Coordinates of C-alpha atoms in Angstrom, one line a residue:
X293 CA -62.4 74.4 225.5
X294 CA -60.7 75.2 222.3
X295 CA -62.5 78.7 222.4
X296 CA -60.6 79.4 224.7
X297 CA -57.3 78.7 223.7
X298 CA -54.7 81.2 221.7
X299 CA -54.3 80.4 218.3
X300 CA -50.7 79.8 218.6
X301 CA -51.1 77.6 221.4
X302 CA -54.0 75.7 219.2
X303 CA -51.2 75.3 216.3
X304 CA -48.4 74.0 218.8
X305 CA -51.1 71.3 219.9
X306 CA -51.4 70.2 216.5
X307 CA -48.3 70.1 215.9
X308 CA -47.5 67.6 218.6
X309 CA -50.8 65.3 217.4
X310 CA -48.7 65.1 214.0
X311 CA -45.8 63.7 215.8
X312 CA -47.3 61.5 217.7
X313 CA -49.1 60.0 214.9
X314 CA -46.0 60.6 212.6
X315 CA -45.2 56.6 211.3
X316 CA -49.1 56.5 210.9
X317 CA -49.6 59.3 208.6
X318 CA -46.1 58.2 207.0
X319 CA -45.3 61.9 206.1
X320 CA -41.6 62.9 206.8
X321 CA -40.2 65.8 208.8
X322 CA -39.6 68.3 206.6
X323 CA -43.5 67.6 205.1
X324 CA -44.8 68.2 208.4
X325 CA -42.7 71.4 208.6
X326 CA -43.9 73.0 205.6
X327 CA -47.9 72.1 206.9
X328 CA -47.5 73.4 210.2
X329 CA -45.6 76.6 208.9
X330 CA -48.2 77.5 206.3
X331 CA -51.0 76.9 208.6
X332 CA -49.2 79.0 211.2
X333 CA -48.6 82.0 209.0
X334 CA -52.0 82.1 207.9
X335 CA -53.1 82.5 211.8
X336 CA -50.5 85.0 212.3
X337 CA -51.8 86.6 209.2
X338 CA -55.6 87.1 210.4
X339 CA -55.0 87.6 214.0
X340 CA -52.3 90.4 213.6
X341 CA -54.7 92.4 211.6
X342 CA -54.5 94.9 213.4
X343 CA -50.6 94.9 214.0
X344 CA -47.6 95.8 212.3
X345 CA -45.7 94.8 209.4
X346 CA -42.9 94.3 212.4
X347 CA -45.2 92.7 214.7
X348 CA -46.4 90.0 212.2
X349 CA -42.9 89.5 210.6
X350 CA -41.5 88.8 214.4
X351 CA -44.4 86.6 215.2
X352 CA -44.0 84.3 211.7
X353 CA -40.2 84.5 212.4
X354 CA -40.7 82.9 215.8
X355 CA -43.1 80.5 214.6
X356 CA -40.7 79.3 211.9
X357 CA -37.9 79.1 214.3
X358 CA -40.2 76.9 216.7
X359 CA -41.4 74.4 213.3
X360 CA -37.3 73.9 213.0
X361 CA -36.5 73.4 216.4
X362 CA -39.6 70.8 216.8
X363 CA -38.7 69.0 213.2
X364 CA -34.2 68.7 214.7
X365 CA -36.2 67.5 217.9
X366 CA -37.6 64.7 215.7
X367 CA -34.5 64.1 213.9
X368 CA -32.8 63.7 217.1
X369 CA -35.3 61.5 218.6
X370 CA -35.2 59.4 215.3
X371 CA -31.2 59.3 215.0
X372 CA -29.5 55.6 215.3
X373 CA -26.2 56.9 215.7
X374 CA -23.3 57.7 215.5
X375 CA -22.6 60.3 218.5
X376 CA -21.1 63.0 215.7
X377 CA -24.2 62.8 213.7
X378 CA -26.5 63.7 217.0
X379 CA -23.6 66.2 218.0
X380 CA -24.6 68.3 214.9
X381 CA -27.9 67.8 215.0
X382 CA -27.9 69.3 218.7
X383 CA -25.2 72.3 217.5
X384 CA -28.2 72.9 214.8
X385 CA -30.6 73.1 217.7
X386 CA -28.7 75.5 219.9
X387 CA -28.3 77.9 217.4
X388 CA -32.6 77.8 216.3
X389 CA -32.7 78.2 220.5
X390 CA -30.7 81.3 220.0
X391 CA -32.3 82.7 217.5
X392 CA -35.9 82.0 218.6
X393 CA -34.8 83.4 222.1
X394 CA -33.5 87.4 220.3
X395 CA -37.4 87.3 218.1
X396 CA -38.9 86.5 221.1
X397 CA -36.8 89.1 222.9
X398 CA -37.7 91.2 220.4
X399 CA -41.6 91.1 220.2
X400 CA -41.7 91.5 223.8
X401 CA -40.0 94.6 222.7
X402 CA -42.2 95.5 220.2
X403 CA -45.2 94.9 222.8
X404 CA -43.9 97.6 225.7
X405 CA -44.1 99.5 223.0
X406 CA -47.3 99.6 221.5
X407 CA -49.6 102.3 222.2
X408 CA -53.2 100.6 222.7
X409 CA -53.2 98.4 226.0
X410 CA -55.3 95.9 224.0
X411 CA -52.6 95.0 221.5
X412 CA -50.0 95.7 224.2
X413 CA -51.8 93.0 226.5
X414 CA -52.3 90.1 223.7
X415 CA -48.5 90.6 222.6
X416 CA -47.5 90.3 225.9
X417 CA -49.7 87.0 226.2
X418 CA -48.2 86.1 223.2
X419 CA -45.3 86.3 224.4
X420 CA -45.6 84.1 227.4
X421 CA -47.1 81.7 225.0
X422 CA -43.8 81.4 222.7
X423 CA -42.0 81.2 225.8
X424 CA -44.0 78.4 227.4
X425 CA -43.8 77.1 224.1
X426 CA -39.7 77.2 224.2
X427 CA -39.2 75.9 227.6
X428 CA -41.4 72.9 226.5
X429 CA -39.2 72.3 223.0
X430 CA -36.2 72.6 225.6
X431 CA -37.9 69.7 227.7
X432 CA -38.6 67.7 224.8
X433 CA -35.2 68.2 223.4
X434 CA -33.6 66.7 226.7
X435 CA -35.6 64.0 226.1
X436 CA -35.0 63.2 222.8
X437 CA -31.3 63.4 223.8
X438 CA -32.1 61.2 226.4
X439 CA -33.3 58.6 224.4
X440 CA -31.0 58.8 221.3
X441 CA -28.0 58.1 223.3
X442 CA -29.7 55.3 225.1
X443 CA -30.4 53.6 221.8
X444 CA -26.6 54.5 220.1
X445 CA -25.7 52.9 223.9
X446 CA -27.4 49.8 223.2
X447 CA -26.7 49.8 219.9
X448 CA -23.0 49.6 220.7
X449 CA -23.8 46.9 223.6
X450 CA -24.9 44.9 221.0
X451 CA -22.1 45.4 218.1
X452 CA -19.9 44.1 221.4
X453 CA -21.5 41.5 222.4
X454 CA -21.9 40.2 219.0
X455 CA -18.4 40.6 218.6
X456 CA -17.4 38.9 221.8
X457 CA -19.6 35.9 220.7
X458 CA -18.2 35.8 217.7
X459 CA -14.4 35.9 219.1
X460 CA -15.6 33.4 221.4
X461 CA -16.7 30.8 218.8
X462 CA -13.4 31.7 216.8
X463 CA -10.7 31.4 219.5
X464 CA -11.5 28.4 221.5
X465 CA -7.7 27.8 222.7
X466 CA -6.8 28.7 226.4
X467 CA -4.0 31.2 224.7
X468 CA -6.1 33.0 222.3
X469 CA -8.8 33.6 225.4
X470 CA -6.3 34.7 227.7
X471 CA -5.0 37.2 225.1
X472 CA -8.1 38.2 224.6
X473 CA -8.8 39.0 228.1
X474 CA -5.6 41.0 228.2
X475 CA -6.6 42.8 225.1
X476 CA -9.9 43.8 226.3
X477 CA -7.8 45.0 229.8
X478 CA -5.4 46.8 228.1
X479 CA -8.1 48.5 226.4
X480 CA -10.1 49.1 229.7
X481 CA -6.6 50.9 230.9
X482 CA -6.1 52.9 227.9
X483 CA -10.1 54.0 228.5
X484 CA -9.5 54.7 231.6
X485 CA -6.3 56.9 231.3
X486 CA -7.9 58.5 228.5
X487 CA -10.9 59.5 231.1
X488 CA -8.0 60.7 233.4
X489 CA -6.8 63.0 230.9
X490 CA -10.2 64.7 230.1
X491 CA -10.9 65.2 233.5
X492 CA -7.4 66.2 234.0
X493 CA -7.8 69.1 231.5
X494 CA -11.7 69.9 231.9
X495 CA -9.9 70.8 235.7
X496 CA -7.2 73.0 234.2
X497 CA -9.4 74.2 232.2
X498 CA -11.9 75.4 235.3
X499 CA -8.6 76.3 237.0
X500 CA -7.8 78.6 233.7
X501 CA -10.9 80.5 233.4
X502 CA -11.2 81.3 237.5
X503 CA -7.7 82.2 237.5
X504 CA -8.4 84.7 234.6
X505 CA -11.8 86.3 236.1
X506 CA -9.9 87.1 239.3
X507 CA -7.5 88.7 237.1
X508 CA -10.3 90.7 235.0
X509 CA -11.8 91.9 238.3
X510 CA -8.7 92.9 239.7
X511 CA -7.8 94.8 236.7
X512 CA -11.1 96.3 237.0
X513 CA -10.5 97.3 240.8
X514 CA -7.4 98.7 240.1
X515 CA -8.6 101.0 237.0
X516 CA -11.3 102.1 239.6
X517 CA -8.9 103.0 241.6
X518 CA -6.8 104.8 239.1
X519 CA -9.5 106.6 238.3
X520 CA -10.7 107.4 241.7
X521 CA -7.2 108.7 242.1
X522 CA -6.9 110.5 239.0
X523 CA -10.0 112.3 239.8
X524 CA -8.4 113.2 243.1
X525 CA -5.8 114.5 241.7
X526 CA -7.9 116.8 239.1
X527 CA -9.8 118.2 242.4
X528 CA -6.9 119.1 244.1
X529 CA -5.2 120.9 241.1
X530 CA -7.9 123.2 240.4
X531 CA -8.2 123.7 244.2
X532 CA -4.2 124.5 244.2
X533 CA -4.9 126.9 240.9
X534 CA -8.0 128.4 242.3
X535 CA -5.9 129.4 245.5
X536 CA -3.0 130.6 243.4
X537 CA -5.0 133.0 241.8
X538 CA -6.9 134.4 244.9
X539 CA -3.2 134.6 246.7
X540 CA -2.3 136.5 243.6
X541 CA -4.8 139.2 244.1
X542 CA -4.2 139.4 247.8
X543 CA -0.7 140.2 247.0
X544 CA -1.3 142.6 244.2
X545 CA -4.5 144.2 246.3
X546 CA -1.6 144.4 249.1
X547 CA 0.9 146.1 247.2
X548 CA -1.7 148.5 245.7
X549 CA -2.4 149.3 249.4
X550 CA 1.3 149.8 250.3
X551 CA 1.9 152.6 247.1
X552 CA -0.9 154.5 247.9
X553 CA 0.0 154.8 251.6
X554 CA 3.2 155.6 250.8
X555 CA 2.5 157.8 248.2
X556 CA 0.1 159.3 250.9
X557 CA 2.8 159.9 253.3
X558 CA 4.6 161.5 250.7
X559 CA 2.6 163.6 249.8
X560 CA 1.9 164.8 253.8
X561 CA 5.8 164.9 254.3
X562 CA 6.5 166.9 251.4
X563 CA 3.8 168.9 250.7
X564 CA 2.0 169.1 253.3
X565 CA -0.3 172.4 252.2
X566 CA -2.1 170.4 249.1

């Protein structure tokens, strides 16, 4: 079974085995980083033997890219909170999405290009390996995500409750609960205005950026049309020039007719024995 499978793919399965035996081997991202990375370098090393510098430089690129993405994937799934910290990690993740998606834009370039269908056909497979590869990173990214916010979710559910309970056992007056209650309502309305607001502006903001691609595309329409015209306009002048001139040779072809038939009756009338 394993004979069968890519070396990349081989490394990728790894890979996961470490994380899912990660608090028993007690090794920390980064560590796992550096083992996977080496490992995969020295893959790409012997099977690109008989590739390019370019080639093997893309292909350890990509394979870096992917050891980063899987080790802020880990970070994300390990993160207690708070939102901004997870909001950084996942900006950190978009941009090693971006960049793994251009290499791997790029050896796919660099395999169409090749002139041996052997090493054209196992870049290509390659190729469809780092992008399986990506589309499952994306998946587990999601999930990660997923469950990060459910724990800062229940983290905060229990920072209230706690805080509740222990506002409860504090204020035991009928007052102090009632203006509690009205506290926590006020605070509900200014939530919930506050929500109004963001969906208020997330629709002007829609709103905004339709109003402004009708605009680009009508400005577009309308220099296609100017230029339509324009070239119109350029056809008709040369038409009008090329007609000006062949008018001016009918008239001076005319005249040229009109002297020498004069001069010709002239000539008859006045000396007629020439």
């Amino acid at each position: 079974f394993v004979l069968h499978i890519p070396e990349v793919t081989l490394l990728h399965c790894c890979l996961y085995l470490l994380y899912k035996h990660y608090e028993q081997f007690s090794q920390s991202t980064e560590e796992l980083y550096c083992i996977y990375f080496q490992v995969s370098v020295a893959s790409c090393t012997k099977m690109a033997a008989s590739q390019d510098v370019h080639v093997r430089i893309c292909s350890q690129e990509i394979i870096k890219y992917d050891c980063e993405i899987k080790a802020l994937v880990q970070d994300i799934r390990d993160c207690l909170g708070p939102l901004a910290i997870l909001t950084e990690l996942n900006g950190k993740v978009k941009e090693k999405f971006k960049q793994l998606r251009l290499r791997i834009q790029d050896l796919d370039q660099m395999a169409k290009e090749q002139d041996k269908e052997s090493d054209k056909s196992s870049l290509l497979k390659e190729v469809e390996n780092h992008r399986k590869q990506m589309l499952s990173n994306q998946t587990a990214w999601r999930k990660a995500n997923l469950a990060c916010k459910l724990t800062i979710d229940n983290s905060e559910k229990e920072e209230l409750l706690q805080g509740a309970e222990s506002l409860r056992q504090r204020k035991t007056t009928k007052e102090n609960l009632v203006e509690m209650s009205s506290s926590i309502t006020e605070n509900l309305m200014n939530v919930s205005r506050m929500m109004a607001q963001q969906v208020q502006q997330s629709e002007e903001t829609v709103t905004t950026l339709v109003t402004s691609s009708r605009t680009v595309q009508e400005t577009n329409e309308e220099f296609k049309t100017m230029s339509g015209t324009i070239m119109l306009g350029r056809k008709l002048i040369t038409k009008y020039n090329r007609r000006e001139l062949t008018d001016k040779l009918l008239i001076f072809l005319a005249l040229a007719l009109f002297l020498a038939t004069v001069l010709y009756i002239l000539k008859k009338r006045l000396f007629p024995f020439i």
